[in-house]
Tab-separated table of C-alpha atoms in Angstrom:
chain	number	residue	atom	x	y	z
I	6	SER	CA	1.162	152.548	47.206
I	7	TYR	CA	3.699	149.727	47.298
I	8	THR	CA	5.738	148.596	44.283
I	9	ALA	CA	7.726	145.349	44.383
I	10	LEU	CA	10.479	144.789	41.802
I	11	GLY	CA	11.541	141.174	41.619
I	12	ASP	CA	11.548	137.703	40.092
I	13	SER	CA	9.227	134.685	40.325
I	14	ILE	CA	9.002	134.945	44.111
I	15	THR	CA	7.642	138.477	43.743
I	16	TYR	CA	5.407	137.437	40.857
I	17	GLY	CA	3.931	134.743	43.070
I	18	TYR	CA	4.975	131.576	41.220
I	19	THR	CA	3.318	128.671	42.990
I	20	PRO	CA	5.621	125.681	43.651
I	21	ASN	CA	4.936	122.486	41.721
I	22	THR	CA	2.207	123.971	39.512
I	23	ASP	CA	4.113	124.952	36.346
I	24	GLY	CA	4.157	128.626	37.183
I	25	VAL	CA	0.568	129.348	38.169
I	26	GLN	CA	0.384	132.670	40.015
I	27	MET	CA	-0.807	132.448	43.608
I	28	ASP	CA	-3.922	134.368	44.607
I	29	LYS	CA	-2.000	136.661	46.983
I	30	PRO	CA	1.599	137.389	46.042
I	31	TYR	CA	3.451	139.043	48.912
I	32	CYS	CA	3.125	142.614	47.598
I	33	SER	CA	-0.657	142.314	47.537
I	34	ALA	CA	-0.717	140.750	51.002
I	35	VAL	CA	1.581	143.469	52.372
I	36	ALA	CA	-0.722	146.145	50.958
I	37	ASP	CA	-3.638	144.471	52.750
I	38	ILE	CA	-1.781	144.292	56.060
I	39	LEU	CA	-0.709	147.939	55.901
I	40	GLN	CA	-4.050	149.076	54.432
I	41	LEU	CA	-2.393	150.677	51.432
I	42	LYS	CA	-4.506	151.942	48.556
I	43	SER	CA	-2.697	149.911	45.910
I	44	SER	CA	0.253	147.692	45.031
I	45	SER	CA	2.186	147.092	41.821
I	46	ASN	CA	3.717	143.674	41.213
I	47	LEU	CA	6.791	144.029	38.976
I	48	GLY	CA	7.871	140.440	39.471
I	49	ILE	CA	8.781	138.409	36.363
I	50	SER	CA	9.628	134.723	36.591
I	51	GLY	CA	13.256	134.140	35.691
I	52	SER	CA	14.221	137.780	36.096
I	53	THR	CA	17.774	138.555	37.140
I	54	LEU	CA	19.214	141.766	38.494
I	55	THR	CA	21.738	141.679	35.667
I	56	ASP	CA	21.735	142.146	31.918
I	57	ASN	CA	18.973	140.308	30.098
I	58	TRP	CA	15.708	141.418	28.538
I	59	TYR	CA	13.824	141.109	31.814
I	60	GLY	CA	16.758	142.066	34.041
I	61	MET	CA	15.664	144.357	36.850
I	62	ALA	CA	18.270	147.024	36.032
I	63	LYS	CA	16.627	147.235	32.583
I	64	ARG	CA	13.098	147.526	34.041
I	65	ILE	CA	13.502	150.249	36.637
I	66	ASP	CA	11.720	152.800	34.458
I	67	THR	CA	8.520	150.727	34.800
I	68	ILE	CA	8.246	151.625	38.501
I	69	PRO	CA	5.164	153.841	38.895
I	70	ILE	CA	6.198	157.386	39.715
I	71	LYS	CA	3.619	157.579	42.514
I	72	SER	CA	5.125	154.660	44.447
I	73	ASP	CA	5.411	155.549	48.139
I	74	ILE	CA	7.192	152.304	49.047
I	75	ILE	CA	9.546	150.359	46.757
I	76	SER	CA	11.324	147.066	47.361
I	77	VAL	CA	13.981	145.302	45.281
I	78	PHE	CA	14.100	141.529	45.834
I	79	GLY	CA	16.310	139.347	43.659
I	80	GLY	CA	19.671	137.739	43.090
I	81	THR	CA	18.774	134.060	43.180
I	82	ASN	CA	18.537	133.780	39.381
I	83	ASP	CA	21.825	135.635	38.940
I	84	TRP	CA	23.421	133.041	41.214
I	85	SER	CA	21.869	130.101	39.338
I	86	HIS	CA	22.909	131.510	35.936
I	87	ASN	CA	26.438	132.239	37.191
I	88	TRP	CA	26.345	135.948	36.368
I	89	PRO	CA	29.447	137.711	37.756
I	90	LEU	CA	29.203	139.017	41.307
I	91	GLY	CA	31.467	141.975	40.593
I	92	THR	CA	32.631	144.629	43.040
I	93	ILE	CA	30.987	147.534	44.820
I	94	ASN	CA	32.247	150.137	42.320
I	95	ASP	CA	30.825	148.421	39.204
I	96	ALA	CA	28.662	150.862	37.270
I	97	ASP	CA	26.759	148.759	34.714
I	98	ASP	CA	24.395	145.801	34.773
I	99	SER	CA	26.917	143.161	33.723
I	100	THR	CA	27.454	142.169	37.386
I	101	ILE	CA	25.290	141.826	40.486
I	102	TYR	CA	27.004	144.722	42.245
I	103	GLY	CA	26.817	146.865	39.122
I	104	SER	CA	23.132	146.131	38.630
I	105	LEU	CA	22.357	147.045	42.229
I	106	ASN	CA	24.276	150.288	41.733
I	107	VAL	CA	22.283	151.069	38.575
I	108	ILE	CA	18.982	150.324	40.323
I	109	CYS	CA	19.756	152.174	43.553
I	110	SER	CA	21.239	155.187	41.807
I	111	TYR	CA	18.072	155.489	39.724
I	112	LEU	CA	15.851	155.159	42.795
I	113	THR	CA	17.910	157.707	44.739
I	114	THR	CA	17.549	160.210	41.907
I	115	ASN	CA	13.929	159.635	40.927
I	116	PHE	CA	12.226	158.605	44.176
I	117	LYS	CA	13.671	160.972	46.754
I	118	ASP	CA	10.432	161.009	48.768
I	119	SER	CA	9.762	157.274	48.624
I	120	PHE	CA	10.746	154.596	51.137
I	121	VAL	CA	13.098	152.218	49.311
I	122	PHE	CA	14.431	148.977	50.762
I	123	LEU	CA	16.275	145.904	49.525
I	124	ILE	CA	15.533	142.233	50.246
I	125	THR	CA	18.246	139.578	50.145
I	126	PRO	CA	17.484	136.220	48.445
I	127	TYR	CA	15.900	133.332	50.295
I	128	PRO	CA	18.084	130.254	50.713
I	129	ARG	CA	17.387	127.501	48.180
I	130	ARG	CA	17.778	123.756	48.254
I	131	GLY	CA	21.229	122.568	47.221
I	132	ALA	CA	22.670	126.055	46.800
I	133	GLY	CA	26.414	126.106	47.368
I	134	VAL	CA	29.172	127.892	45.514
I	135	ASN	CA	28.331	128.306	41.804
I	136	SER	CA	30.710	127.981	38.869
I	137	SER	CA	31.473	131.707	39.082
I	138	GLY	CA	32.865	131.099	42.547
I	139	TYR	CA	30.326	132.693	44.858
I	140	SER	CA	27.364	131.646	47.028
I	141	LEU	CA	23.986	133.133	47.890
I	142	TYR	CA	25.631	134.466	51.036
I	143	ASP	CA	27.876	136.574	48.814
I	144	VAL	CA	24.750	137.863	47.045
I	145	ARG	CA	23.295	138.667	50.465
I	146	ASP	CA	26.445	140.620	51.282
I	147	ALA	CA	26.163	142.544	48.002
I	148	PHE	CA	22.667	143.691	48.972
I	149	ILE	CA	23.856	144.662	52.460
I	150	ASN	CA	26.888	146.549	51.152
I	151	ILE	CA	24.910	148.404	48.485
I	152	GLY	CA	22.195	149.185	51.020
I	153	LYS	CA	24.779	150.855	53.239
I	154	LYS	CA	26.171	152.766	50.262
I	155	TYR	CA	22.796	154.286	49.393
I	156	ASN	CA	21.388	154.364	52.910
I	157	PHE	CA	18.602	151.936	51.994
I	158	PRO	CA	17.490	149.489	54.709
I	159	VAL	CA	18.022	145.812	53.904
I	160	LEU	CA	15.674	142.999	54.933
I	161	ASN	CA	17.806	139.872	55.332
I	162	PHE	CA	15.723	136.914	54.175
I	163	THR	CA	18.844	134.801	53.609
I	164	ASP	CA	19.419	134.404	57.339
I	165	TYR	CA	16.122	135.431	58.908
I	166	GLY	CA	13.396	134.598	56.400
I	167	HIS	CA	12.139	131.374	58.055
I	168	PHE	CA	12.690	129.524	54.763
I	169	GLN	CA	15.493	127.109	55.655
I	170	THR	CA	13.220	124.503	57.246
I	171	GLU	CA	10.698	124.845	54.413
I	172	ILE	CA	13.141	124.055	51.608
I	173	ASN	CA	14.037	120.754	53.235
I	174	ASP	CA	10.428	119.547	53.170
I	175	VAL	CA	9.380	118.432	49.679
I	176	ASN	CA	5.730	118.645	50.662
I	177	ILE	CA	5.956	122.365	51.394
I	178	SER	CA	8.135	123.868	48.677
I	179	ASP	CA	10.005	123.075	45.473
I	180	GLY	CA	13.172	124.205	47.217
I	181	LEU	CA	13.090	127.731	45.828
I	182	HIS	CA	9.606	129.253	45.769
I	183	PRO	CA	7.528	129.909	48.890
I	184	THR	CA	4.006	128.505	48.898
I	185	GLN	CA	0.917	130.676	49.302
I	186	GLU	CA	0.634	129.517	52.899
I	187	PHE	CA	4.248	130.480	53.598
I	188	VAL	CA	3.795	133.908	51.996
I	189	LEU	CA	0.770	134.673	54.162
I	190	LYS	CA	2.334	133.274	57.353
I	191	TYR	CA	5.885	134.596	57.012
I	192	THR	CA	6.868	136.611	53.928
I	193	ALA	CA	4.156	139.274	53.877
I	194	PRO	CA	3.964	139.847	57.653
I	195	GLN	CA	7.756	140.081	57.859
I	196	ILE	CA	7.917	142.639	55.044
I	197	ALA	CA	5.007	144.625	56.504
I	198	GLU	CA	6.678	144.685	59.929
I	199	PHE	CA	9.965	145.794	58.350
I	200	ILE	CA	8.204	148.653	56.568
I	201	LYS	CA	6.470	149.748	59.775
I	202	ASP	CA	9.747	149.658	61.698
I	203	ASN	CA	11.805	151.540	59.107
I	204	TYR	CA	9.490	153.837	57.139
I	205	LYS	CA	9.798	157.343	58.482
I	206	LYS	CA	7.469	159.648	56.593
């Protein structure tokens, strides 16, 4: 089974529809492609990695214990809310780096036999350096650096997620959330291919 921890993009928020969930969020589509028995969508709209009531570091104990494959996809809301980026040795969920350490340490301890991977945030329209002094590329680097630390593969959607052209077309996206069509054409197949290439049972 596949469990996806994330924010509105994982939940399947449909652009320009006031938050209606798409019929096939990427975790469900990935499960179909890989012919998995089940998937668990732990995406919550607005969720950050960092410290709030639906922060991912606070929700890791909701991951089903029987999850064979687990992904962590986030960071864009931390950037937009100007949460601190932090440094690689941070140990609590007050920073992005610290939250990733909390999450990955938990997964390393409790899911030794599962395939765990991280996904860097998609680009978003108008995203530069925030008031905390960092960009989404710095968030990408945090995922990559933490992935190396815990030996978790990292899928780089920031640079290779096909989303850059989409966010510049107002008819396709709201600038942040992929459409259902995009998820089925790009997001889900790319994640499924990444799992097939990296999952060694």
